[in-house]
Amino acid sequence: MCGIFGTISDNAVNDTLKALKCLEYRGYDSAGIAVKNGKDIRLFKTAGRVENLQADLPSDLYGCTAIGHTRWATHGEVCANNAHPFYSYDRNFAVVHNGIIENYLSLKYNLTASGVNFTSQTDSETVAHLLAKYYEGDVLQAVVSTANRLQGSFAIVIESVYDGNLYAVKNKSPLVVGVTDNGAYLCSDIRCISRWADKVAVTPDNVIVVANRSGVKFYGFDGEPVPVKFFSVDKAEEEASVDGDFMLKEIMEVPDKVRQAKKGYIECGGLNLPAKTVHRIKRVYLVGCGTAYNSGLEVAAVSRQMMDIDVIPVIASEFIYDSYPVDSYTLAFLISQSGETADTIRAAERIRQQGGFTYAVTNTVTSSLSFVCDKVINIRADAEYAVASTKAYNCQLVTLTLLMTDLAYLKGTIGEETRNKVFDAMDGLGSAIDKILSDSYEISRLAEEVKDSSAVFFIGKRADYPTACEGSLKLKEISYIHSEAYPAGELKHGTLALMEQGVTVIAIACDSDLLDKIASSVSEVATRKARVICVTPYSVDNATLIKIPVVNRLLYGIVSVVPLQLLSYYVAKRLNRDVDKPRNLAKSVTVE
Ligand code: M6R
């Protein structure tokens, strides 16, 4: 993944540091900056956060051209040597890269054989050396030659001692270009440059960018100019700050955002597909990764109770390589908070190529995913900063449930009365969640017991199983406790062997039709001395209960996940974890 940035501006160093802070959600293993001052490029990099880099910079660092990077390690351990930017062997070029150069081993082999010494274990360093190798008096020509040697996904920003330009090369990884009256910005994310840029362009694949004070030009990998359109953007708000943790703040926002998501759905006209398209749909895919996938899993379980066409949740990285059927009868919802998840974008591209209709369900309508899909809907969760996704999940569920309810209605598998019941019931969710949040003391107390568990298993049946998956993902990613989720009936097929004292089982029991079944599973694990916690609006024996309010039976997932989000947060805090930036992760996963 990683965040890349480059600027030509009067305040290049400060602007770069500000942008890197904004980009840190894409990776926080290391950070670096390279500044061109006169004829030299001065380069500084460090393991860890942008604030470490900032503390190490000399006070006289000045220049009008700078590039910067925040890293999520793919090739090579987390250390300063593997941090970007990289110099070329002659120090005449410096580069930052986001993506993976898939053929880097053969490139590295040839460069090493010709006498080049590598200073890092990364794939990215090859780019800097190739530029120096191909330079024969024309930087653009060196960039073109280098671009044509690279395979994989890459957004690369380049500065050189030879001219005042910034260059960039783009294929599959995001790169936006912003312009001002006398400067330019190149970056992985629009949000991180819109405070300066008046107009931005989304760089297409296989394109080279040349930026300087007088403007920006785009070329194909054959060196021929290509037209790219700029559009105006609203100034992004300054990066939010918070007293305490973003994750807790974002959980506390869930009630309001759930209300906002429904309002937003109505205001934008909802599903909004032509009757002809709706009529054709025979198969619906819900595609995403991590939490976004779990929201698809949940809404698929709910939708199967409303319609009789295939509704299939798929993990995006599996969708790309498996042979899921796609044709003009296919509707796919591509779910992504950031809209920058590479696997989800690749899945969208595949579905479009094969004639399916692609519908982005995202929190970032200016994202790469939105540009790839036929249609976009905003889940209206507002910016989410904590790596662990919380409010976006609830808003994905609201939006997707409404979309699928409208689809079922338009296809005639539910009547108007049922449709309206679901829509009206959404209005009560905010206050149901408010109630859970105001009783959070008990959950915080339970966290003290859960934090020393040797493992935590989450179980549920039907639409409660996806909630178990999401609870488990949340706990493991921020507490580092081993955790898995199972459909409750699966325990007896193997996992029961792990039940013993020290293990915690968290059962989700909101489906009144299946209460007896889940109660049996609870009893089976309690008999084996596991501690059992049960999230439920009902009464269940042999378990410590986290009671939640009664809501419409199709909407429990939006509510019952909230105690699990809170529990994960409190467990992680008690273990002194970095809740907002857990180890080895990043907010946005932009590599396949
Ligand atoms: O931005 P996206 O929704 O596409 O991100 C997908 C996953 O990377 C994300 O949900 C991840 O699983 C979260 N860290 C989970 O909390």
Coordinates of C-alpha atoms and ligand atoms in Angstrom, one line a residue:
M1 CA 0.0 0.0 0.0
C2 CA 1.7 3.3 1.0
G3 CA 0.9 6.9 0.4
I4 CA 2.9 8.9 -2.1
F5 CA 3.2 12.6 -2.6
G6 CA 5.1 15.2 -4.6
T7 CA 4.8 18.9 -4.9
I8 CA 6.2 21.9 -6.6
S9 CA 5.2 24.8 -4.4
D10 CA 6.6 27.6 -2.3
N11 CA 6.1 25.6 0.9
A12 CA 7.2 22.2 -0.4
V13 CA 8.6 20.8 2.9
N14 CA 5.7 21.8 5.1
D15 CA 3.1 20.8 2.5
T16 CA 4.8 17.4 2.2
L17 CA 4.7 16.8 5.9
K18 CA 1.1 17.8 6.1
A19 CA 0.2 15.5 3.2
L20 CA 2.1 12.6 4.8
K21 CA 0.2 13.0 8.0
C22 CA -3.0 12.8 6.0
L23 CA -1.7 9.8 4.0
E24 CA -0.6 7.9 7.1
Y25 CA -3.8 5.9 7.0
R26 CA -2.3 4.1 4.0
G27 CA 0.7 2.8 6.1
Y28 CA 2.7 3.9 9.1
D29 CA 5.8 1.6 9.0
S30 CA 8.1 4.3 7.9
A31 CA 8.1 7.8 6.4
G32 CA 10.5 9.8 4.2
I33 CA 11.0 13.0 2.2
A34 CA 13.4 14.1 -0.5
V35 CA 13.8 17.8 -1.2
K36 CA 15.4 19.4 -4.2
N37 CA 17.3 22.5 -3.3
G38 CA 19.4 24.0 -6.2
K39 CA 21.3 21.1 -7.8
D40 CA 21.1 18.6 -4.9
I41 CA 18.4 16.3 -3.6
R42 CA 18.5 16.0 0.2
L43 CA 16.8 12.8 1.4
F44 CA 15.6 11.9 5.0
K45 CA 13.8 8.8 6.1
T46 CA 13.0 6.9 9.2
A47 CA 11.2 3.8 10.6
G48 CA 7.9 4.6 12.3
R49 CA 5.5 7.5 12.1
V50 CA 5.6 10.9 10.3
E51 CA 6.2 12.6 13.6
N52 CA 9.5 10.7 14.0
L53 CA 10.5 12.0 10.5
Q54 CA 9.5 15.5 11.4
A55 CA 11.6 15.4 14.6
D56 CA 14.7 14.3 12.6
L57 CA 14.6 16.9 9.9
P58 CA 17.2 19.7 9.9
S59 CA 15.8 23.2 10.5
D60 CA 17.4 24.5 7.3
L61 CA 15.6 22.0 5.1
Y62 CA 14.2 24.1 2.3
G63 CA 13.2 23.6 -1.4
C64 CA 10.4 24.2 -3.8
T65 CA 10.2 20.6 -5.1
A66 CA 9.7 17.7 -2.7
I67 CA 8.5 14.1 -2.7
G68 CA 7.3 12.1 0.3
H69 CA 6.2 8.6 1.4
T70 CA 4.4 6.7 4.1
R71 CA 5.0 3.0 3.9
W72 CA 3.1 -0.2 4.6
A73 CA 5.8 -2.8 4.1
T74 CA 5.5 -5.4 1.4
H75 CA 9.0 -6.2 0.3
G76 CA 11.6 -6.0 3.1
E77 CA 11.3 -5.6 6.8
V78 CA 10.3 -2.4 8.5
C79 CA 13.5 -0.3 8.9
A80 CA 15.0 3.0 7.7
N81 CA 16.9 1.4 4.8
N82 CA 13.7 0.0 3.3
A83 CA 11.9 3.3 3.8
H84 CA 11.2 5.5 0.7
P85 CA 12.3 7.7 -1.0
F86 CA 15.2 6.0 -2.8
Y87 CA 18.1 7.6 -4.5
S88 CA 19.4 6.3 -7.8
Y89 CA 23.0 5.0 -7.6
D90 CA 24.3 8.4 -8.9
R91 CA 21.9 10.3 -6.5
N92 CA 20.6 12.3 -9.5
F93 CA 17.1 10.8 -9.1
A94 CA 14.8 10.2 -6.1
V95 CA 11.6 8.2 -6.2
V96 CA 8.6 7.2 -4.1
H97 CA 6.4 4.2 -5.0
N98 CA 3.1 2.7 -4.1
G99 CA 2.2 -0.7 -5.4
I100 CA 4.3 -3.8 -6.3
I101 CA 6.8 -4.1 -9.1
E102 CA 6.1 -7.7 -9.9
N103 CA 9.2 -8.2 -12.1
Y104 CA 11.6 -6.5 -9.7
L105 CA 13.7 -9.6 -9.1
S106 CA 14.8 -9.9 -12.8
L107 CA 15.3 -6.1 -13.0
K108 CA 17.4 -6.2 -9.8
Y109 CA 19.4 -9.2 -11.1
N110 CA 20.4 -7.3 -14.3
L111 CA 21.1 -4.0 -12.5
T112 CA 23.3 -5.9 -9.9
A113 CA 25.1 -7.7 -12.8
S114 CA 25.9 -4.3 -14.3
G115 CA 27.5 -3.1 -11.0
V116 CA 24.6 -1.4 -9.2
N117 CA 24.6 -1.7 -5.4
F118 CA 21.2 -1.9 -3.7
T119 CA 20.7 -0.3 -0.3
S120 CA 17.3 -1.9 0.4
Q121 CA 15.3 -5.2 0.1
T122 CA 12.5 -3.4 -1.7
D123 CA 11.1 -3.8 -5.2
S124 CA 10.8 0.0 -5.4
E125 CA 14.6 0.8 -5.4
T126 CA 14.9 -0.8 -8.9
V127 CA 13.0 2.2 -10.4
A128 CA 15.5 4.8 -9.2
H129 CA 18.4 2.8 -10.6
L130 CA 16.6 2.2 -13.9
L131 CA 16.1 5.9 -14.3
A132 CA 19.8 6.7 -13.8
K133 CA 20.6 3.9 -16.3
Y134 CA 18.3 5.2 -19.0
Y135 CA 19.2 8.9 -18.6
E136 CA 20.9 10.2 -21.6
G137 CA 20.2 13.9 -21.4
D138 CA 16.4 13.8 -21.5
V139 CA 14.5 13.0 -18.2
L140 CA 11.2 12.3 -19.9
Q141 CA 12.8 9.8 -22.2
A142 CA 14.4 8.1 -19.2
V143 CA 11.0 7.9 -17.5
V144 CA 9.4 6.5 -20.6
S145 CA 12.1 3.8 -20.9
T146 CA 11.7 2.9 -17.2
A147 CA 7.9 2.8 -17.4
N148 CA 8.1 0.3 -20.2
R149 CA 10.3 -2.0 -18.1
L150 CA 7.9 -2.2 -15.2
Q151 CA 5.2 -4.9 -14.6
G152 CA 2.7 -4.8 -11.8
S153 CA 0.9 -2.0 -10.0
F154 CA 2.6 1.3 -9.5
A155 CA 2.2 4.9 -8.8
I156 CA 5.6 6.5 -8.7
V157 CA 6.7 10.1 -8.2
I158 CA 10.1 11.1 -9.4
E159 CA 12.4 14.2 -8.9
S160 CA 15.7 14.7 -10.5
V161 CA 18.6 17.1 -10.3
Y162 CA 18.4 17.8 -14.1
D163 CA 15.3 19.9 -14.2
G164 CA 12.6 21.5 -12.0
N165 CA 9.9 19.1 -13.0
L166 CA 8.2 16.3 -11.1
Y167 CA 7.4 13.2 -13.0
A168 CA 5.0 10.4 -12.2
V169 CA 4.3 7.0 -13.7
K170 CA 0.9 5.3 -13.1
N171 CA -0.6 1.9 -13.5
K172 CA -3.3 0.3 -11.3
S173 CA -2.3 2.2 -8.1
P174 CA -4.1 5.5 -7.5
L175 CA -2.5 8.8 -8.5
V176 CA -4.3 12.2 -8.5
V177 CA -2.8 15.4 -9.8
G178 CA -3.8 18.8 -8.5
V179 CA -2.9 22.2 -9.8
T180 CA -2.8 25.7 -8.3
D181 CA -1.9 29.1 -9.9
N182 CA 1.8 28.4 -9.6
G183 CA 2.3 24.9 -8.5
A184 CA 1.3 21.2 -8.7
Y185 CA 0.6 18.3 -6.3
L186 CA 0.8 14.6 -7.0
C187 CA -0.7 12.2 -4.5
S188 CA -2.4 8.9 -3.7
D189 CA -5.5 10.6 -2.4
I190 CA -7.6 13.6 -3.5
R191 CA -8.5 14.4 0.1
C192 CA -4.8 15.0 1.0
I193 CA -4.3 17.7 -1.6
S194 CA -7.7 19.4 -2.0
R195 CA -6.7 21.9 0.7
W196 CA -4.3 23.4 -1.8
A197 CA -5.4 22.3 -5.3
D198 CA -8.2 24.1 -7.1
K199 CA -8.5 21.5 -9.8
V200 CA -7.6 17.8 -9.9
A201 CA -7.3 15.0 -12.4
V202 CA -7.4 11.3 -11.8
T203 CA -4.5 9.8 -13.7
P204 CA -5.5 6.9 -16.0
D205 CA -3.5 3.7 -16.2
N206 CA -0.3 3.5 -18.3
V207 CA 0.2 7.2 -18.1
I208 CA 3.2 9.4 -17.4
V209 CA 2.8 12.8 -15.7
V210 CA 5.1 15.8 -16.1
A211 CA 4.4 18.7 -13.7
N212 CA 6.0 22.1 -13.2
R213 CA 5.0 25.6 -12.2
S214 CA 3.4 26.3 -15.6
G215 CA 1.1 23.3 -15.7
V216 CA 0.8 19.5 -16.1
K217 CA 1.1 17.3 -19.1
F218 CA 0.2 13.7 -19.6
Y219 CA 1.9 11.1 -21.9
G220 CA 1.3 7.5 -22.7
F221 CA 4.1 4.9 -22.2
D222 CA 4.9 5.5 -25.9
G223 CA 5.8 9.1 -25.1
E224 CA 2.8 10.5 -27.0
P225 CA 0.6 13.2 -25.3
V226 CA -2.8 11.9 -23.9
P227 CA -5.7 14.1 -22.9
V228 CA -6.8 14.0 -19.2
K229 CA -9.6 16.2 -17.8
F230 CA -9.3 18.3 -14.7
F231 CA -12.3 18.9 -12.5
S232 CA -13.0 21.3 -9.5
V233 CA -13.0 19.9 -6.0
D234 CA -14.3 21.1 -2.7
K235 CA -11.6 22.0 -0.2
A236 CA -11.3 19.1 2.2
E237 CA -11.6 19.9 5.9
E238 CA -8.3 20.0 7.8
E239 CA -7.4 16.6 9.2
A240 CA -9.5 15.9 12.2
S241 CA -8.0 15.6 15.6
V242 CA -9.4 13.9 18.7
D243 CA -8.9 13.8 22.4
G244 CA -8.5 10.1 23.0
D245 CA -9.0 7.6 20.3
F246 CA -10.7 7.9 16.9
M247 CA -12.1 4.4 17.2
L248 CA -14.1 5.2 20.3
K249 CA -15.2 8.5 18.8
E250 CA -16.3 6.7 15.6
I251 CA -18.3 4.1 17.6
M252 CA -20.0 6.9 19.5
E253 CA -21.0 8.5 16.2
V254 CA -22.8 5.3 15.0
P255 CA -26.3 6.4 16.0
D256 CA -26.1 9.7 14.1
K257 CA -24.4 8.2 11.0
V258 CA -27.0 5.4 10.8
R259 CA -29.7 8.1 10.7
Q260 CA -27.6 10.1 8.2
A261 CA -27.2 7.0 6.0
K262 CA -30.9 6.4 5.7
K263 CA -31.6 10.1 5.0
G264 CA -28.8 10.1 2.4
Y265 CA -30.3 7.1 0.7
I266 CA -33.7 8.7 0.4
E267 CA -32.2 12.1 -0.7
C268 CA -30.2 10.5 -3.5
G269 CA -33.1 8.7 -5.0
G270 CA -32.2 5.2 -3.6
L271 CA -31.5 2.3 -5.9
N272 CA -32.3 4.3 -8.9
L273 CA -31.9 1.7 -11.6
P274 CA -34.0 1.7 -14.8
A275 CA -36.9 -0.8 -14.7
K276 CA -35.3 -2.6 -17.7
T277 CA -32.1 -3.2 -15.7
V278 CA -34.0 -4.4 -12.6
H279 CA -36.0 -6.7 -14.7
R280 CA -32.9 -8.4 -16.1
I281 CA -31.2 -9.0 -12.8
K282 CA -31.0 -12.7 -12.0
R283 CA -27.9 -12.7 -9.8
V284 CA -26.5 -10.3 -7.2
Y285 CA -23.0 -10.3 -5.9
L286 CA -21.9 -8.4 -2.8
V287 CA -18.2 -8.0 -3.1
G288 CA -15.7 -6.5 -0.6
C289 CA -12.8 -7.2 1.7
G290 CA -12.6 -7.5 5.5
T291 CA -15.4 -5.5 7.2
A292 CA -16.8 -4.5 3.8
Y293 CA -17.1 -8.2 2.9
N294 CA -18.8 -8.9 6.3
S295 CA -21.4 -6.3 5.5
G296 CA -22.1 -8.1 2.2
L297 CA -22.3 -11.4 4.1
E298 CA -24.8 -9.9 6.5
V299 CA -27.0 -8.3 3.8
A300 CA -26.9 -11.5 1.7
A301 CA -28.4 -13.4 4.7
V302 CA -31.0 -10.7 5.2
S303 CA -31.8 -10.5 1.5
R304 CA -32.4 -14.3 1.2
Q305 CA -35.3 -13.7 3.5
M306 CA -36.8 -11.2 1.0
M307 CA -36.1 -12.5 -2.5
D308 CA -35.5 -15.7 -4.4
I309 CA -32.7 -14.8 -6.8
D310 CA -29.1 -15.7 -6.1
V311 CA -27.5 -13.2 -3.7
I312 CA -23.9 -14.2 -3.3
P313 CA -21.4 -12.5 -1.0
V314 CA -17.8 -12.9 -2.3
I315 CA -14.4 -11.8 -1.0
A316 CA -13.0 -9.5 -3.6
S317 CA -9.6 -11.2 -3.8
E318 CA -11.3 -14.5 -4.5
F319 CA -13.7 -13.1 -7.0
I320 CA -10.8 -12.0 -9.3
Y321 CA -9.3 -15.4 -9.7
D322 CA -12.3 -17.8 -9.4
S323 CA -14.8 -18.4 -12.1
Y324 CA -17.9 -16.8 -10.7
P325 CA -20.3 -16.4 -13.5
V326 CA -20.9 -12.8 -14.8
D327 CA -23.2 -11.7 -17.6
S328 CA -25.7 -9.0 -18.4
Y329 CA -28.0 -10.5 -15.9
T330 CA -25.5 -9.8 -13.1
L331 CA -25.7 -6.9 -10.6
A332 CA -22.7 -6.4 -8.4
F333 CA -22.5 -4.2 -5.3
L334 CA -18.8 -3.4 -4.8
I335 CA -18.5 -2.4 -1.1
S336 CA -15.6 -0.3 0.1
Q337 CA -15.3 2.3 2.8
S338 CA -12.2 3.9 1.2
G339 CA -13.0 3.0 -2.4
E340 CA -9.3 2.4 -2.8
T341 CA -9.0 -1.3 -2.0
A342 CA -7.1 -2.9 -4.9
D343 CA -8.9 -6.3 -4.8
T344 CA -12.3 -4.6 -4.9
I345 CA -11.4 -2.4 -7.8
R346 CA -10.0 -5.3 -9.7
A347 CA -13.2 -7.3 -9.1
A348 CA -15.3 -4.3 -10.4
E349 CA -13.1 -4.1 -13.5
R350 CA -13.6 -7.8 -14.2
I351 CA -17.4 -7.6 -13.7
R352 CA -17.7 -4.7 -16.1
Q353 CA -15.6 -6.3 -18.7
Q354 CA -17.9 -9.4 -18.6
G355 CA -21.0 -7.3 -19.0
G356 CA -22.3 -7.1 -15.4
F357 CA -23.6 -3.9 -13.8
T358 CA -21.3 -2.5 -11.2
Y359 CA -22.6 -0.4 -8.3
A360 CA -20.1 1.1 -5.8
V361 CA -21.3 1.3 -2.2
T362 CA -18.6 3.6 -0.6
N363 CA -17.8 6.3 1.9
T364 CA -15.6 8.1 -0.7
V365 CA -17.4 9.0 -3.8
T366 CA -14.3 10.6 -5.3
S367 CA -12.4 7.3 -5.0
S368 CA -10.9 5.1 -7.7
L369 CA -13.7 2.5 -7.2
S370 CA -16.3 5.2 -8.0
F371 CA -14.6 6.0 -11.3
V372 CA -14.5 2.3 -12.3
C373 CA -18.2 1.5 -11.5
D374 CA -21.4 2.2 -13.4
K375 CA -23.1 3.8 -10.5
V376 CA -22.1 5.0 -7.0
I377 CA -23.9 5.5 -3.7
N378 CA -22.5 7.3 -0.7
I379 CA -23.0 5.5 2.6
R380 CA -22.6 8.8 4.4
A381 CA -20.6 7.7 7.4
D382 CA -18.2 10.7 7.0
A383 CA -14.4 10.4 7.3
E384 CA -13.3 7.3 9.3
Y385 CA -9.7 7.5 10.6
A386 CA -9.3 4.5 12.9
V387 CA -7.9 1.5 11.0
A388 CA -10.6 -0.7 12.6
S389 CA -13.8 0.1 10.6
T390 CA -16.8 0.7 12.8
K391 CA -19.4 3.3 11.8
A392 CA -18.7 2.6 8.1
Y393 CA -19.9 -1.0 8.7
N394 CA -23.2 0.1 10.2
C395 CA -23.7 2.6 7.3
Q396 CA -22.8 -0.1 4.8
L397 CA -25.5 -2.3 6.3
V398 CA -28.1 0.5 6.3
T399 CA -27.4 1.4 2.7
L400 CA -27.2 -2.1 1.4
T401 CA -30.3 -3.3 3.2
L402 CA -32.3 -0.4 1.7
L403 CA -30.9 -1.1 -1.8
M404 CA -31.8 -4.8 -1.5
T405 CA -35.2 -4.0 0.0
D406 CA -35.9 -1.8 -3.0
L407 CA -34.6 -4.4 -5.4
A408 CA -36.9 -7.1 -3.8
Y409 CA -39.8 -4.7 -4.0
L410 CA -39.2 -3.7 -7.7
K411 CA -38.8 -7.4 -8.6
G412 CA -42.1 -8.1 -6.9
T413 CA -40.8 -10.5 -4.2
I414 CA -42.0 -8.3 -1.4
G415 CA -45.0 -6.0 -1.3
E416 CA -45.1 -2.3 -0.5
E417 CA -46.2 -2.9 3.1
T418 CA -43.1 -5.0 3.8
R419 CA -40.8 -2.5 2.0
N420 CA -42.3 0.4 4.1
K421 CA -41.9 -1.6 7.3
V422 CA -38.2 -2.1 6.8
F423 CA -37.7 1.6 5.8
D424 CA -39.7 2.8 8.9
A425 CA -38.0 0.4 11.2
M426 CA -34.6 1.9 10.3
D427 CA -35.7 5.1 12.0
G428 CA -35.7 3.3 15.4
L429 CA -32.1 2.1 15.1
G430 CA -30.3 5.3 16.2
S431 CA -32.1 5.3 19.5
A432 CA -31.6 1.5 20.0
I433 CA -27.8 2.0 19.5
D434 CA -27.8 5.1 21.7
K435 CA -29.2 2.9 24.5
I436 CA -26.4 0.4 24.0
L437 CA -23.7 3.1 24.1
S438 CA -25.1 4.7 27.2
D439 CA -24.9 1.3 29.0
S440 CA -21.3 0.7 27.9
Y441 CA -19.9 0.5 31.5
E442 CA -20.9 -3.2 31.7
I443 CA -19.1 -4.0 28.4
S444 CA -16.0 -2.2 29.6
R445 CA -16.1 -4.3 32.8
L446 CA -16.4 -7.5 30.7
A447 CA -13.4 -6.5 28.7
E448 CA -11.3 -7.0 31.8
E449 CA -12.3 -10.7 31.8
V450 CA -11.9 -11.2 28.1
K451 CA -8.5 -9.6 27.8
D452 CA -6.7 -12.7 29.2
S453 CA -8.5 -15.2 27.1
S454 CA -6.3 -17.8 25.3
A455 CA -8.6 -17.5 22.3
V456 CA -12.0 -16.0 21.6
F457 CA -14.6 -17.7 19.4
F458 CA -17.6 -15.8 18.0
I459 CA -20.7 -17.8 17.0
G460 CA -24.1 -17.1 15.5
K461 CA -26.6 -18.6 13.1
R462 CA -28.1 -17.2 9.8
A463 CA -27.9 -13.3 9.9
D464 CA -26.1 -13.5 13.3
Y465 CA -23.2 -15.4 11.8
P466 CA -21.9 -12.4 9.8
T467 CA -22.1 -10.3 13.0
A468 CA -19.9 -13.0 14.7
C469 CA -17.4 -12.6 11.8
E470 CA -17.3 -8.8 12.2
G471 CA -16.9 -9.1 16.0
S472 CA -14.1 -11.5 15.6
L473 CA -12.3 -9.4 12.9
K474 CA -12.5 -6.3 15.1
L475 CA -11.2 -8.1 18.2
K476 CA -8.2 -9.7 16.5
E477 CA -7.1 -6.7 14.5
I478 CA -6.8 -4.4 17.5
S479 CA -6.2 -6.7 20.5
Y480 CA -4.0 -9.3 18.7
I481 CA -5.9 -12.1 20.6
H482 CA -6.5 -15.1 18.4
S483 CA -10.1 -15.2 17.4
E484 CA -12.3 -17.0 14.9
A485 CA -16.0 -16.9 14.0
Y486 CA -18.2 -19.9 13.2
P487 CA -21.8 -20.7 12.4
A488 CA -22.8 -22.1 15.7
G489 CA -23.7 -25.5 14.3
E490 CA -20.2 -26.0 13.0
L491 CA -18.6 -26.1 16.5
K492 CA -19.4 -29.8 16.9
H493 CA -17.6 -30.6 13.7
G494 CA -14.1 -29.9 15.1
T495 CA -13.7 -26.7 17.0
L496 CA -15.4 -28.0 20.1
A497 CA -12.0 -29.8 20.7
L498 CA -10.5 -26.4 21.6
M499 CA -13.1 -25.5 24.3
E500 CA -11.5 -25.3 27.8
Q501 CA -11.0 -23.0 30.7
G502 CA -9.5 -19.7 29.5
V503 CA -11.3 -19.7 26.2
T504 CA -14.1 -17.2 25.7
V505 CA -17.1 -17.8 23.4
I506 CA -19.2 -14.8 22.3
A507 CA -22.6 -15.9 21.0
I508 CA -24.9 -13.6 19.0
A509 CA -28.5 -14.7 19.6
C510 CA -30.9 -12.2 17.9
D511 CA -32.8 -14.6 15.6
S512 CA -35.8 -15.6 17.6
D513 CA -36.6 -18.5 15.3
L514 CA -33.2 -20.1 16.1
L515 CA -33.0 -19.2 19.8
D516 CA -33.2 -22.9 21.0
K517 CA -30.5 -23.9 18.6
I518 CA -28.0 -21.2 19.7
A519 CA -28.9 -21.9 23.3
S520 CA -27.8 -25.5 22.7
S521 CA -24.5 -24.4 21.3
V522 CA -24.0 -22.1 24.3
S523 CA -24.7 -25.0 26.7
E524 CA -22.2 -27.3 24.8
V525 CA -19.3 -24.8 25.2
A526 CA -20.2 -23.9 28.8
T527 CA -20.1 -27.6 29.7
R528 CA -16.5 -27.6 28.4
K529 CA -15.7 -24.7 30.8
A530 CA -15.4 -21.9 28.2
R531 CA -16.6 -18.5 29.5
V532 CA -19.7 -17.5 27.4
I533 CA -21.0 -14.0 26.7
C534 CA -24.2 -13.7 24.8
V535 CA -25.4 -10.6 22.8
T536 CA -29.1 -10.9 22.7
P537 CA -32.4 -9.1 23.3
Y538 CA -33.7 -12.4 24.9
S539 CA -32.8 -14.6 27.8
V540 CA -30.2 -17.3 27.4
D541 CA -28.9 -19.6 30.1
N542 CA -25.2 -20.4 30.9
A543 CA -24.0 -17.1 29.6
T544 CA -23.2 -13.5 30.8
L545 CA -25.7 -11.4 28.8
I546 CA -25.1 -8.2 26.9
K547 CA -28.7 -7.2 26.4
I548 CA -29.7 -5.2 23.3
P549 CA -33.0 -3.6 22.5
V550 CA -35.6 -5.4 20.3
V551 CA -35.6 -4.1 16.7
N552 CA -37.0 -5.3 13.3
R553 CA -35.8 -8.9 12.8
L554 CA -34.1 -8.0 9.5
L555 CA -32.1 -5.2 11.1
Y556 CA -30.4 -6.8 14.1
G557 CA -27.0 -6.8 12.4
I558 CA -26.8 -3.0 12.4
V559 CA -27.4 -3.0 16.2
S560 CA -25.9 -6.2 17.6
V561 CA -22.4 -5.4 16.2
V562 CA -22.1 -2.3 18.4
P563 CA -21.4 -4.1 21.7
L564 CA -18.8 -6.1 19.9
Q565 CA -17.1 -3.0 18.5
L566 CA -17.1 -1.6 22.0
L567 CA -15.8 -4.8 23.6
S568 CA -12.9 -5.0 21.1
Y569 CA -12.0 -1.4 21.9
Y570 CA -12.0 -1.9 25.6
V571 CA -10.1 -5.2 25.4
A572 CA -7.4 -3.5 23.3
K573 CA -7.1 -0.6 25.6
R574 CA -6.7 -2.8 28.6
L575 CA -3.9 -4.6 26.7
N576 CA -2.3 -1.2 25.9
R577 CA -2.6 -1.6 22.2
D578 CA -2.3 1.2 19.7
V579 CA -6.1 1.1 19.0
D580 CA -6.2 3.5 16.0
K581 CA -3.1 2.2 14.3
P582 CA -2.7 -1.6 15.0
R583 CA 0.5 -3.3 14.1
N584 CA 1.1 -4.5 10.5
L585 CA -2.1 -2.9 9.1
A586 CA -3.2 0.2 7.2
K587 CA -6.5 1.8 6.7
S588 CA -6.5 1.4 3.0
V589 CA -5.2 -1.7 1.2
T590 CA -4.1 -0.6 -2.2
V591 CA -2.1 -3.7 -3.3
E592 CA -3.5 -7.0 -4.5
Ligands
M6R1 O1 -11.8 0.5 2.5 P1 -12.4 -0.8 2.4 O2 -13.8 -0.9 3.0 O3 -12.4 -1.4 1.0 O4 -11.5 -1.7 3.3 C1 -11.6 -3.1 3.4 C2 -10.9 -3.7 4.5 O5 -9.5 -3.5 4.3 C3 -11.3 -3.1 5.9 O6 -12.6 -3.3 6.1 C4 -10.5 -3.8 7.0 O7 -10.9 -5.2 7.1 C5 -10.7 -3.1 8.3 N1 -9.5 -2.7 8.9 C6 -11.5 -3.9 9.3 O8 -11.7 -3.2 10.5

